[in-house]
Amino acid sequence: MAYLVARETEADLAGGPSAQGGEPPRRSPLSRALGHFGDWLRLHQKLIRRVQWVVVFAYLLLVAVPAFLPLPERTAHIWTNLTLFAQFAFWGVWWPFVLLSMVLVGRTWCGVFCPEGALTEMVSRHGRGLAVPRWVTWKFWPFVAFVCTTIYGQMISVYQYPKPALLILGGSTAGAIGIGYLYGRNKRVWCRYLCPVNGVFGLLAKLAPVHFRVDEEAWSRSRHAHNAGVRRVNCAPLVPLRLMKGNHDCHMCGRCSGFRDAIELAPRSPNQEIVEVAGAAPKPVETLLIVFGLMGVAAGAFHWGASPWYVEIKQDLATWLIDSGVMWPLQASAPWWIFTNYPDVNDQLTLLDGAVLIFYIAATAVAIGALVSACLYGATRSLGAYASERYHHLAQSLIPIAACGVFLGLSMTTVSLLRAEGVSFAFLSLLRAGLLGGAALWSIVLAWRIAGRWTKSPLRRFAATAGAGLAASIGVFSWALLFWIW
Ligand code: SF4
């Protein structure tokens, strides 16, 4: 199978060739500035740890205290009520804009600010230091953990109430601390394998225009020149430094900056990792996460509250149950940690509501996932005989539209909380349409570039791009339903 050679090298994009034959590499001012910033991160690890402590305390305060306070009055405001402030901080600012930051600066959130990352690494410094067992490294955790957290979050209304936020965020933090205590020494085993958003963050970070670039020739020269006395680097998320080809696993902590004169923070094309790297080591779990997770489960999770189909299914089932004389699923409710249950504010899910909610999200994921998979299959076949590498590589082209949909879905909470404070958004529809259109276009450009690496035939390349474009349009349509059609 032909996997054609890159036309645009990383060094071209960084403004200079990689060092060869002893010639000093030409570097653009941006390259130099980023390189200095990477070194600055390495030299200021103590400051970063202090920042992490501040974030840890703020996080613990905001996640724990509101759960023990009464629910806010109708007249309360973000700036006068800690529960509303925490809700806005977590779901209105942190969650959507951390996702956005992945696309802009890679996983800097993980390496510099994340309280769970900081806690798990700190605990692992003093923990048992056991070897990482196989169940932890199961490769489908990124998909399973994301799906379970997303669905469970909807079942208990995590964006609306403080107790569910404490349960889900606090549970994740407890997991991070427990895994840190048991496994690894000075490492972030939790972040690397089990964090529920690790897979999503890794996918989005592939789009970032900066990365820690490894110059393999400089590395080899350094090994020949001086192998002894080279400083040690503790890469907490366990990235094999020499083999690092992209942002997926790197937390951008800066500790390896300048290592062996071969690693530096550098600019790159936002397309580079997906077009040039992702095809060489295809990961089915990433395809699952893009197609069924971000485009499917996430869409269903944001849809159900506004969906006329959800209401229709529920009414039909309720009618059938009443006709059959079975009333308990319509009357019984479960504790708040199974299904939303706040009778004081008239917000309860009956067992029927909850069961239909789970069914609706699962059915949406299967429907969207199956349609998108069919488009990707068609795109792959148009490049020649079916090959899973091509299929998974083309699936990566959908990361922009998948990420954009989730960002827009999450930012609905931001918008509704700010609207409740009297803020108006005059151009919201236009902005949403622009972002969805731009992301779809980006996906199509990626598909075109990916297809160009698998075929020289313009016709086949066009057909593959059209297939992936159709898949992207399914993503656009699923969000258009929510924002403009329903
Ligand atoms: S590769 Fe590891 S040490 Fe280097 S910046 Fe990324 S996370 Fe830090």
Short mmCIF file of C-alpha atoms and ligand atoms in Angstrom, two decimals:
data_model
loop_
_atom_site.label_atom_id
_atom_site.label_comp_id
_atom_site.label_asym_id
_atom_site.label_seq_id
_atom_site.Cartn_x
_atom_site.Cartn_y
_atom_site.Cartn_z
CA MET A 1 0.00 0.00 0.00
CA ALA A 2 1.39 3.38 -0.99
CA TYR A 3 1.75 5.95 1.73
CA LEU A 4 3.18 8.88 -0.15
CA VAL A 5 6.02 11.00 1.17
CA ALA A 6 5.24 14.30 2.92
CA ARG A 7 5.29 17.31 0.67
CA GLU A 8 5.50 19.87 3.40
CA THR A 9 7.98 19.11 6.12
CA GLU A 10 7.79 20.28 9.66
CA ALA A 11 11.07 22.13 9.29
CA ASP A 12 9.67 24.11 6.33
CA LEU A 13 6.76 25.17 8.47
CA ALA A 14 8.96 26.09 11.40
CA GLY A 15 10.91 28.48 9.22
CA GLY A 16 14.11 26.46 8.79
CA PRO A 17 15.54 23.02 8.04
CA SER A 18 16.40 20.56 10.75
CA ALA A 19 20.07 20.59 11.55
CA GLN A 20 21.98 18.55 9.02
CA GLY A 21 25.66 18.09 8.36
CA GLY A 22 26.58 20.50 11.14
CA GLU A 23 24.93 23.53 9.49
CA PRO A 24 23.14 25.72 12.01
CA PRO A 25 19.39 25.61 11.40
CA ARG A 26 17.69 28.77 10.14
CA ARG A 27 14.98 29.79 12.61
CA SER A 28 12.22 32.34 12.31
CA PRO A 29 11.68 34.90 15.10
CA LEU A 30 8.54 32.98 16.09
CA SER A 31 10.54 29.76 16.31
CA ARG A 32 13.14 31.45 18.49
CA ALA A 33 10.51 33.03 20.76
CA LEU A 34 8.74 29.71 21.24
CA GLY A 35 12.02 27.93 21.91
CA HIS A 36 12.81 30.50 24.62
CA PHE A 37 9.34 30.07 26.09
CA GLY A 38 9.82 26.28 26.24
CA ASP A 39 13.10 26.84 28.10
CA TRP A 40 11.37 29.33 30.39
CA LEU A 41 8.84 26.64 31.31
CA ARG A 42 11.66 24.21 32.09
CA LEU A 43 13.46 26.74 34.27
CA HIS A 44 10.34 27.76 36.19
CA GLN A 45 8.99 24.41 37.35
CA LYS A 46 8.80 25.66 40.94
CA LEU A 47 6.61 28.55 39.88
CA ILE A 48 4.41 26.13 37.89
CA ARG A 49 4.01 23.96 40.98
CA ARG A 50 2.95 27.00 43.01
CA VAL A 51 0.39 27.88 40.34
CA GLN A 52 -0.86 24.28 40.50
CA TRP A 53 -1.32 24.54 44.26
CA VAL A 54 -3.40 27.71 43.83
CA VAL A 55 -5.54 25.91 41.22
CA VAL A 56 -5.88 22.84 43.49
CA PHE A 57 -7.19 24.96 46.38
CA ALA A 58 -9.56 26.98 44.19
CA TYR A 59 -10.80 23.76 42.57
CA LEU A 60 -11.40 21.96 45.88
CA LEU A 61 -13.23 24.99 47.25
CA LEU A 62 -15.48 25.36 44.20
CA VAL A 63 -16.22 21.68 43.78
CA ALA A 64 -16.81 20.78 47.44
CA VAL A 65 -18.37 23.74 49.27
CA PRO A 66 -21.44 24.36 47.02
CA ALA A 67 -22.54 20.74 47.51
CA PHE A 68 -23.22 21.53 51.19
CA LEU A 69 -25.03 24.82 50.60
CA PRO A 70 -28.76 25.23 49.88
CA LEU A 71 -29.70 25.55 46.21
CA PRO A 72 -29.58 29.18 45.01
CA GLU A 73 -32.71 31.35 45.13
CA ARG A 74 -34.23 32.44 41.84
CA THR A 75 -32.97 35.97 42.45
CA ALA A 76 -29.34 34.90 43.08
CA HIS A 77 -26.53 36.02 40.77
CA ILE A 78 -23.21 34.53 39.70
CA TRP A 79 -21.39 37.24 41.65
CA THR A 80 -23.44 36.93 44.84
CA ASN A 81 -23.87 33.17 45.16
CA LEU A 82 -21.00 30.69 45.47
CA THR A 83 -23.00 27.82 43.95
CA LEU A 84 -23.84 29.83 40.83
CA PHE A 85 -20.29 31.14 40.66
CA ALA A 86 -18.90 27.59 40.83
CA GLN A 87 -21.40 26.44 38.18
CA PHE A 88 -20.30 29.27 35.90
CA ALA A 89 -16.60 28.69 36.63
CA PHE A 90 -16.74 24.94 35.92
CA TRP A 91 -19.27 24.59 33.14
CA GLY A 92 -19.46 28.10 31.70
CA VAL A 93 -15.75 28.87 31.52
CA TRP A 94 -13.49 25.97 32.45
CA TRP A 95 -14.93 23.12 30.42
CA PRO A 96 -15.62 24.83 27.06
CA PHE A 97 -12.52 27.02 27.15
CA VAL A 98 -10.15 24.27 28.27
CA LEU A 99 -11.33 22.38 25.19
CA LEU A 100 -10.65 25.46 23.07
CA SER A 101 -7.21 25.86 24.66
CA MET A 102 -6.29 22.34 23.48
CA VAL A 103 -6.70 23.50 19.88
CA LEU A 104 -4.70 26.69 20.51
CA VAL A 105 -1.83 25.63 22.78
CA GLY A 106 -2.04 21.84 23.07
CA ARG A 107 -2.37 20.24 26.49
CA THR A 108 -0.88 23.17 28.39
CA TRP A 109 -3.88 22.97 30.72
CA CYS A 110 -2.85 19.41 31.67
CA GLY A 111 0.82 20.17 32.23
CA VAL A 112 0.63 23.58 33.87
CA PHE A 113 -2.77 24.07 35.51
CA CYS A 114 -4.74 20.82 35.93
CA PRO A 115 -5.37 20.09 39.63
CA GLU A 116 -5.87 16.35 39.05
CA GLY A 117 -2.62 16.05 37.12
CA ALA A 118 -0.78 17.95 39.84
CA LEU A 119 -2.33 15.85 42.62
CA THR A 120 -1.76 12.47 40.99
CA GLU A 121 1.89 13.30 40.26
CA MET A 122 2.48 14.66 43.75
CA VAL A 123 0.92 11.63 45.43
CA SER A 124 2.86 9.25 43.19
CA ARG A 125 6.08 10.86 44.47
CA HIS A 126 5.32 9.43 47.92
CA GLY A 127 3.14 6.46 46.97
CA ARG A 128 3.82 2.77 46.53
CA GLY A 129 5.40 3.09 43.10
CA LEU A 130 3.99 -0.18 41.77
CA ALA A 131 4.34 -1.21 38.13
CA VAL A 132 1.39 -0.19 35.96
CA PRO A 133 -0.92 -3.23 35.60
CA ARG A 134 -2.36 -4.28 32.26
CA TRP A 135 -5.95 -3.35 33.07
CA VAL A 136 -4.86 0.28 33.45
CA THR A 137 -3.32 0.36 29.99
CA TRP A 138 -6.42 -1.09 28.26
CA LYS A 139 -6.52 0.91 25.05
CA PHE A 140 -10.28 1.50 24.98
CA TRP A 141 -10.40 3.42 28.29
CA PRO A 142 -10.40 6.84 26.54
CA PHE A 143 -13.64 5.94 24.74
CA VAL A 144 -15.36 4.04 27.56
CA ALA A 145 -14.49 6.62 30.22
CA PHE A 146 -15.68 9.52 28.04
CA VAL A 147 -18.97 7.83 27.12
CA CYS A 148 -19.76 6.72 30.68
CA THR A 149 -18.98 10.13 32.17
CA THR A 150 -20.99 11.97 29.53
CA ILE A 151 -24.10 9.80 29.91
CA TYR A 152 -23.90 9.67 33.70
CA GLY A 153 -23.47 13.45 33.78
CA GLN A 154 -26.76 13.83 31.90
CA MET A 155 -28.55 11.29 34.11
CA ILE A 156 -27.76 13.33 37.23
CA SER A 157 -27.72 16.86 35.65
CA VAL A 158 -24.09 17.57 36.38
CA TYR A 159 -24.20 21.01 34.74
CA GLN A 160 -27.11 22.17 36.87
CA TYR A 161 -26.49 21.00 40.44
CA PRO A 162 -23.49 21.02 42.81
CA LYS A 163 -23.83 17.52 44.30
CA PRO A 164 -23.49 15.78 40.91
CA ALA A 165 -20.53 18.05 40.13
CA LEU A 166 -18.90 16.95 43.39
CA LEU A 167 -19.67 13.31 42.63
CA ILE A 168 -18.26 13.33 39.09
CA LEU A 169 -15.38 15.79 39.45
CA GLY A 170 -14.59 14.67 42.99
CA GLY A 171 -14.79 11.00 41.94
CA SER A 172 -12.37 11.67 39.13
CA THR A 173 -10.02 13.50 41.52
CA ALA A 174 -10.22 10.62 44.02
CA GLY A 175 -9.40 8.22 41.17
CA ALA A 176 -6.41 10.37 40.18
CA ILE A 177 -5.12 10.37 43.76
CA GLY A 178 -5.70 6.63 44.24
CA ILE A 179 -3.97 5.66 41.00
CA GLY A 180 -1.15 8.09 41.77
CA TYR A 181 -0.68 6.48 45.18
CA LEU A 182 -0.53 2.98 43.74
CA TYR A 183 1.27 3.22 40.42
CA GLY A 184 4.34 4.94 39.03
CA ARG A 185 6.90 7.15 40.74
CA ASN A 186 6.64 10.87 40.03
CA LYS A 187 4.33 10.00 37.14
CA ARG A 188 0.85 10.76 35.88
CA VAL A 189 -0.42 7.25 35.21
CA TRP A 190 -4.00 8.47 35.72
CA CYS A 191 -3.66 11.18 33.08
CA ARG A 192 -1.96 8.92 30.57
CA TYR A 193 -4.45 6.06 30.72
CA LEU A 194 -7.59 6.69 32.75
CA CYS A 195 -8.60 10.36 32.86
CA PRO A 196 -12.09 10.52 31.26
CA VAL A 197 -11.09 13.43 29.02
CA ASN A 198 -7.58 12.22 28.15
CA GLY A 199 -8.67 10.86 24.78
CA VAL A 200 -10.60 13.99 23.83
CA PHE A 201 -7.80 16.32 24.92
CA GLY A 202 -5.28 14.24 22.96
CA LEU A 203 -7.37 14.46 19.79
CA LEU A 204 -7.90 18.21 20.04
CA ALA A 205 -4.24 18.87 20.84
CA LYS A 206 -3.37 17.40 17.45
CA LEU A 207 -4.74 20.60 15.93
CA ALA A 208 -2.52 22.93 17.98
CA PRO A 209 -0.08 25.12 16.00
CA VAL A 210 2.73 24.49 18.53
CA HIS A 211 4.44 21.32 19.75
CA PHE A 212 7.61 20.04 21.36
CA ARG A 213 9.57 19.03 18.29
CA VAL A 214 12.18 16.29 18.46
CA ASP A 215 15.15 16.58 16.11
CA GLU A 216 16.26 12.96 15.75
CA GLU A 217 19.57 13.83 14.12
CA ALA A 218 20.47 16.26 16.89
CA TRP A 219 19.50 13.55 19.39
CA SER A 220 21.83 11.03 17.70
CA ARG A 221 24.67 13.55 17.57
CA SER A 222 24.20 14.24 21.24
CA ARG A 223 24.30 10.51 22.06
CA HIS A 224 27.55 10.07 20.18
CA ALA A 225 29.12 13.18 21.66
CA HIS A 226 28.22 12.75 25.33
CA ASN A 227 26.02 10.03 26.67
CA ALA A 228 27.26 10.28 30.22
CA GLY A 229 26.21 13.15 32.43
CA VAL A 230 23.13 14.03 30.40
CA ARG A 231 20.47 15.48 32.69
CA ARG A 232 17.45 13.32 33.45
CA VAL A 233 14.00 14.41 32.38
CA ASN A 234 10.93 13.31 34.27
CA CYS A 235 8.18 13.23 31.67
CA ALA A 236 5.25 12.67 34.00
CA PRO A 237 2.72 11.48 31.35
CA LEU A 238 5.22 8.82 30.20
CA VAL A 239 5.88 10.09 26.68
CA PRO A 240 8.81 8.28 25.01
CA LEU A 241 10.73 11.48 24.28
CA ARG A 242 12.88 10.37 21.39
CA LEU A 243 9.94 8.87 19.54
CA MET A 244 7.52 11.73 20.23
CA LYS A 245 5.90 12.79 16.97
CA GLY A 246 3.09 15.01 18.12
CA ASN A 247 0.97 16.55 20.82
CA HIS A 248 -1.42 13.72 21.61
CA ASP A 249 0.23 12.60 24.84
CA CYS A 250 2.45 15.59 25.63
CA HIS A 251 1.28 17.82 28.50
CA MET A 252 3.44 20.76 27.35
CA CYS A 253 5.09 21.03 30.76
CA GLY A 254 8.37 22.14 29.20
CA ARG A 255 10.61 19.87 31.29
CA CYS A 256 12.20 18.31 28.21
CA SER A 257 12.82 21.62 26.46
CA GLY A 258 16.45 21.71 25.27
CA PHE A 259 17.06 18.06 26.21
CA ARG A 260 20.10 16.79 24.26
CA ASP A 261 19.81 20.00 22.21
CA ALA A 262 17.14 18.07 20.32
CA ILE A 263 13.76 19.06 21.80
CA GLU A 264 12.20 22.50 21.57
CA LEU A 265 8.85 24.18 21.53
CA ALA A 266 8.24 25.03 17.89
CA PRO A 267 5.51 26.26 15.56
CA ARG A 268 3.91 23.96 13.04
CA SER A 269 0.96 23.80 10.69
CA PRO A 270 -2.25 22.90 12.59
CA ASN A 271 -2.73 20.19 9.93
CA GLN A 272 0.70 18.61 10.32
CA GLU A 273 0.06 15.99 13.01
CA ILE A 274 -3.19 14.76 11.49
CA VAL A 275 -1.97 14.67 7.90
CA GLU A 276 1.61 13.50 8.39
CA VAL A 277 1.67 11.56 11.66
CA ALA A 278 -1.76 10.08 12.32
CA GLY A 279 -1.73 7.78 9.26
CA ALA A 280 1.45 6.01 10.31
CA ALA A 281 0.03 4.71 13.58
CA PRO A 282 -3.76 4.49 13.24
CA LYS A 283 -5.66 3.95 16.48
CA PRO A 284 -9.18 2.47 16.22
CA VAL A 285 -10.02 3.87 19.66
CA GLU A 286 -9.51 7.40 18.30
CA THR A 287 -11.91 6.69 15.44
CA LEU A 288 -14.46 5.40 17.95
CA LEU A 289 -14.02 8.50 20.05
CA ILE A 290 -14.40 10.87 17.09
CA VAL A 291 -17.27 9.13 15.30
CA PHE A 292 -19.35 7.59 18.11
CA GLY A 293 -18.11 9.63 21.06
CA LEU A 294 -17.73 13.28 20.07
CA MET A 295 -20.06 13.26 17.05
CA GLY A 296 -22.56 10.76 18.49
CA VAL A 297 -22.78 10.52 22.29
CA ALA A 298 -21.96 14.20 22.85
CA ALA A 299 -24.59 15.29 20.31
CA GLY A 300 -27.21 13.06 21.96
CA ALA A 301 -26.28 14.40 25.40
CA PHE A 302 -26.88 17.98 24.28
CA HIS A 303 -29.91 17.17 22.12
CA TRP A 304 -32.27 15.33 24.42
CA GLY A 305 -33.38 18.33 26.47
CA ALA A 306 -34.61 20.14 23.33
CA SER A 307 -35.57 17.20 21.16
CA PRO A 308 -39.19 16.72 20.08
CA TRP A 309 -38.28 13.09 19.33
CA TYR A 310 -37.34 12.55 22.98
CA VAL A 311 -40.72 13.92 24.07
CA GLU A 312 -42.55 11.85 21.46
CA ILE A 313 -40.84 8.58 22.44
CA LYS A 314 -41.57 9.28 26.10
CA GLN A 315 -45.23 10.09 25.47
CA ASP A 316 -45.75 7.01 23.33
CA LEU A 317 -44.18 4.79 25.98
CA ALA A 318 -46.17 6.47 28.75
CA THR A 319 -49.42 5.92 26.85
CA TRP A 320 -48.55 2.29 26.26
CA LEU A 321 -47.67 1.77 29.94
CA ILE A 322 -50.90 3.42 31.11
CA ASP A 323 -52.92 1.31 28.66
CA SER A 324 -51.16 -1.77 30.04
CA GLY A 325 -51.91 -0.73 33.61
CA VAL A 326 -48.20 -0.38 34.54
CA MET A 327 -47.89 2.92 36.41
CA TRP A 328 -44.73 2.62 38.54
CA PRO A 329 -42.19 3.71 35.88
CA LEU A 330 -44.15 6.97 35.52
CA GLN A 331 -44.34 7.64 39.23
CA ALA A 332 -41.17 6.28 40.79
CA SER A 333 -38.02 8.33 40.95
CA ALA A 334 -34.51 7.31 41.98
CA PRO A 335 -31.98 8.97 44.33
CA TRP A 336 -30.27 12.11 42.90
CA TRP A 337 -27.09 10.10 42.21
CA ILE A 338 -28.96 7.82 39.79
CA PHE A 339 -31.43 10.18 38.13
CA THR A 340 -31.99 13.92 38.68
CA ASN A 341 -34.21 14.29 41.74
CA TYR A 342 -34.81 17.80 43.16
CA PRO A 343 -38.50 18.01 44.12
CA ASP A 344 -37.93 21.40 45.85
CA VAL A 345 -37.28 23.03 42.48
CA ASN A 346 -39.67 20.77 40.60
CA ASP A 347 -36.92 18.96 38.72
CA GLN A 348 -37.25 15.17 38.81
CA LEU A 349 -36.70 12.41 36.30
CA THR A 350 -39.00 9.45 36.68
CA LEU A 351 -37.65 6.01 35.85
CA LEU A 352 -39.31 6.32 32.44
CA ASP A 353 -37.67 9.73 31.82
CA GLY A 354 -34.28 8.34 32.78
CA ALA A 355 -34.59 5.17 30.73
CA VAL A 356 -35.67 7.14 27.63
CA LEU A 357 -32.80 9.59 28.21
CA ILE A 358 -30.22 6.78 28.13
CA PHE A 359 -31.91 5.18 25.13
CA TYR A 360 -32.05 8.52 23.29
CA ILE A 361 -28.33 9.26 23.76
CA ALA A 362 -27.37 5.69 22.77
CA ALA A 363 -29.67 5.74 19.72
CA THR A 364 -28.30 9.13 18.60
CA ALA A 365 -24.74 7.84 18.95
CA VAL A 366 -25.51 4.70 16.96
CA ALA A 367 -27.43 6.59 14.22
CA ILE A 368 -24.84 9.34 13.74
CA GLY A 369 -21.94 6.93 14.21
CA ALA A 370 -23.32 4.48 11.63
CA LEU A 371 -23.96 7.19 9.03
CA VAL A 372 -20.54 8.79 9.52
CA SER A 373 -18.86 5.36 9.43
CA ALA A 374 -20.63 4.56 6.15
CA CYS A 375 -19.36 7.83 4.63
CA LEU A 376 -15.83 7.11 5.83
CA TYR A 377 -16.05 3.59 4.44
CA GLY A 378 -17.13 4.98 1.06
CA ALA A 379 -14.28 7.51 1.19
CA THR A 380 -11.79 4.74 2.00
CA ARG A 381 -13.05 2.51 -0.79
CA SER A 382 -12.76 5.32 -3.29
CA LEU A 383 -9.02 5.27 -2.60
CA GLY A 384 -8.80 1.59 -3.60
CA ALA A 385 -9.23 -1.69 -1.73
CA TYR A 386 -10.37 -1.28 1.87
CA ALA A 387 -7.49 -0.72 4.28
CA SER A 388 -8.07 0.04 7.92
CA GLU A 389 -5.09 2.46 8.01
CA ARG A 390 -6.77 4.65 5.39
CA TYR A 391 -10.11 4.42 7.14
CA HIS A 392 -8.72 5.52 10.50
CA HIS A 393 -6.57 8.18 8.88
CA LEU A 394 -9.58 9.70 7.09
CA ALA A 395 -11.55 9.61 10.34
CA GLN A 396 -8.97 11.98 11.81
CA SER A 397 -10.07 14.63 9.32
CA LEU A 398 -13.32 14.91 11.30
CA ILE A 399 -11.61 16.13 14.48
CA PRO A 400 -12.31 19.85 13.74
CA ILE A 401 -16.06 19.39 13.20
CA ALA A 402 -16.35 16.96 16.11
CA ALA A 403 -14.48 19.35 18.41
CA CYS A 404 -16.44 22.38 17.23
CA GLY A 405 -19.76 20.66 17.92
CA VAL A 406 -18.77 19.76 21.46
CA PHE A 407 -17.44 23.27 22.09
CA LEU A 408 -20.71 24.80 20.86
CA GLY A 409 -22.74 22.35 22.94
CA LEU A 410 -20.76 23.15 26.08
CA SER A 411 -20.88 26.88 25.43
CA MET A 412 -24.70 26.66 25.57
CA THR A 413 -24.28 26.54 29.37
CA THR A 414 -22.07 29.65 29.22
CA VAL A 415 -24.68 31.46 27.15
CA SER A 416 -27.64 30.46 29.31
CA LEU A 417 -25.87 31.42 32.55
CA LEU A 418 -24.83 34.80 31.15
CA ARG A 419 -28.32 35.38 29.71
CA ALA A 420 -29.74 34.83 33.19
CA GLU A 421 -27.44 37.68 34.28
CA GLY A 422 -28.88 39.96 31.60
CA VAL A 423 -26.09 39.60 29.02
CA SER A 424 -27.40 39.56 25.46
CA PHE A 425 -25.76 37.87 22.49
CA ALA A 426 -26.71 39.66 19.30
CA PHE A 427 -24.64 37.64 16.83
CA LEU A 428 -24.79 34.23 18.49
CA SER A 429 -26.47 32.44 15.59
CA LEU A 430 -24.05 33.96 13.11
CA LEU A 431 -21.09 33.03 15.28
CA ARG A 432 -22.31 29.46 15.67
CA ALA A 433 -22.93 29.14 11.94
CA GLY A 434 -19.50 30.60 11.18
CA LEU A 435 -17.75 28.22 13.59
CA LEU A 436 -19.59 25.16 12.28
CA GLY A 437 -18.96 26.18 8.65
CA GLY A 438 -15.30 26.93 9.33
CA ALA A 439 -14.79 23.64 11.17
CA ALA A 440 -16.49 21.67 8.37
CA LEU A 441 -14.26 23.40 5.82
CA TRP A 442 -11.20 22.58 7.92
CA SER A 443 -12.27 18.92 8.00
CA ILE A 444 -12.66 18.91 4.23
CA VAL A 445 -9.20 20.46 3.75
CA LEU A 446 -7.74 17.81 6.07
CA ALA A 447 -9.52 15.04 4.16
CA TRP A 448 -8.13 16.41 0.88
CA ARG A 449 -4.60 16.48 2.28
CA ILE A 450 -4.95 13.00 3.82
CA ALA A 451 -6.36 11.53 0.60
CA GLY A 452 -3.40 13.06 -1.25
CA ARG A 453 -1.06 10.94 0.85
CA TRP A 454 -2.82 7.73 -0.16
CA THR A 455 -3.37 8.26 -3.89
CA LYS A 456 -1.96 10.14 -6.84
CA SER A 457 -5.22 9.98 -8.77
CA PRO A 458 -7.08 13.34 -8.63
CA LEU A 459 -10.39 11.58 -9.18
CA ARG A 460 -9.92 9.16 -6.30
CA ARG A 461 -8.68 11.99 -4.11
CA PHE A 462 -11.75 14.06 -4.93
CA ALA A 463 -14.10 11.12 -4.25
CA ALA A 464 -12.47 10.39 -0.89
CA THR A 465 -12.70 14.06 0.09
CA ALA A 466 -16.37 14.12 -0.92
CA GLY A 467 -17.05 11.09 1.31
CA ALA A 468 -15.34 12.67 4.29
CA GLY A 469 -17.08 15.98 3.50
CA LEU A 470 -20.43 14.18 3.63
CA ALA A 471 -19.45 12.77 7.03
CA ALA A 472 -18.59 16.30 8.22
CA SER A 473 -21.94 17.58 6.95
CA ILE A 474 -23.71 14.99 9.15
CA GLY A 475 -21.93 16.61 12.08
CA VAL A 476 -23.05 20.07 10.95
CA PHE A 477 -26.62 18.88 10.50
CA SER A 478 -26.78 17.31 13.97
CA TRP A 479 -25.93 20.69 15.55
CA ALA A 480 -28.11 22.65 13.10
CA LEU A 481 -31.05 20.56 14.35
CA LEU A 482 -30.40 21.78 17.88
CA PHE A 483 -29.62 25.43 17.14
CA TRP A 484 -31.97 26.28 14.28
CA ILE A 485 -34.44 23.53 13.40
CA TRP A 486 -35.97 22.44 16.71
S1 SF4 B 1 7.14 15.40 26.30
FE1 SF4 B 1 6.81 15.10 28.50
S2 SF4 B 1 8.41 16.34 29.48
FE2 SF4 B 1 8.28 17.04 27.36
S3 SF4 B 1 6.86 18.77 27.43
FE3 SF4 B 1 5.67 16.94 26.93
S4 SF4 B 1 4.90 16.23 28.90
FE4 SF4 B 1 6.59 17.64 29.36
#
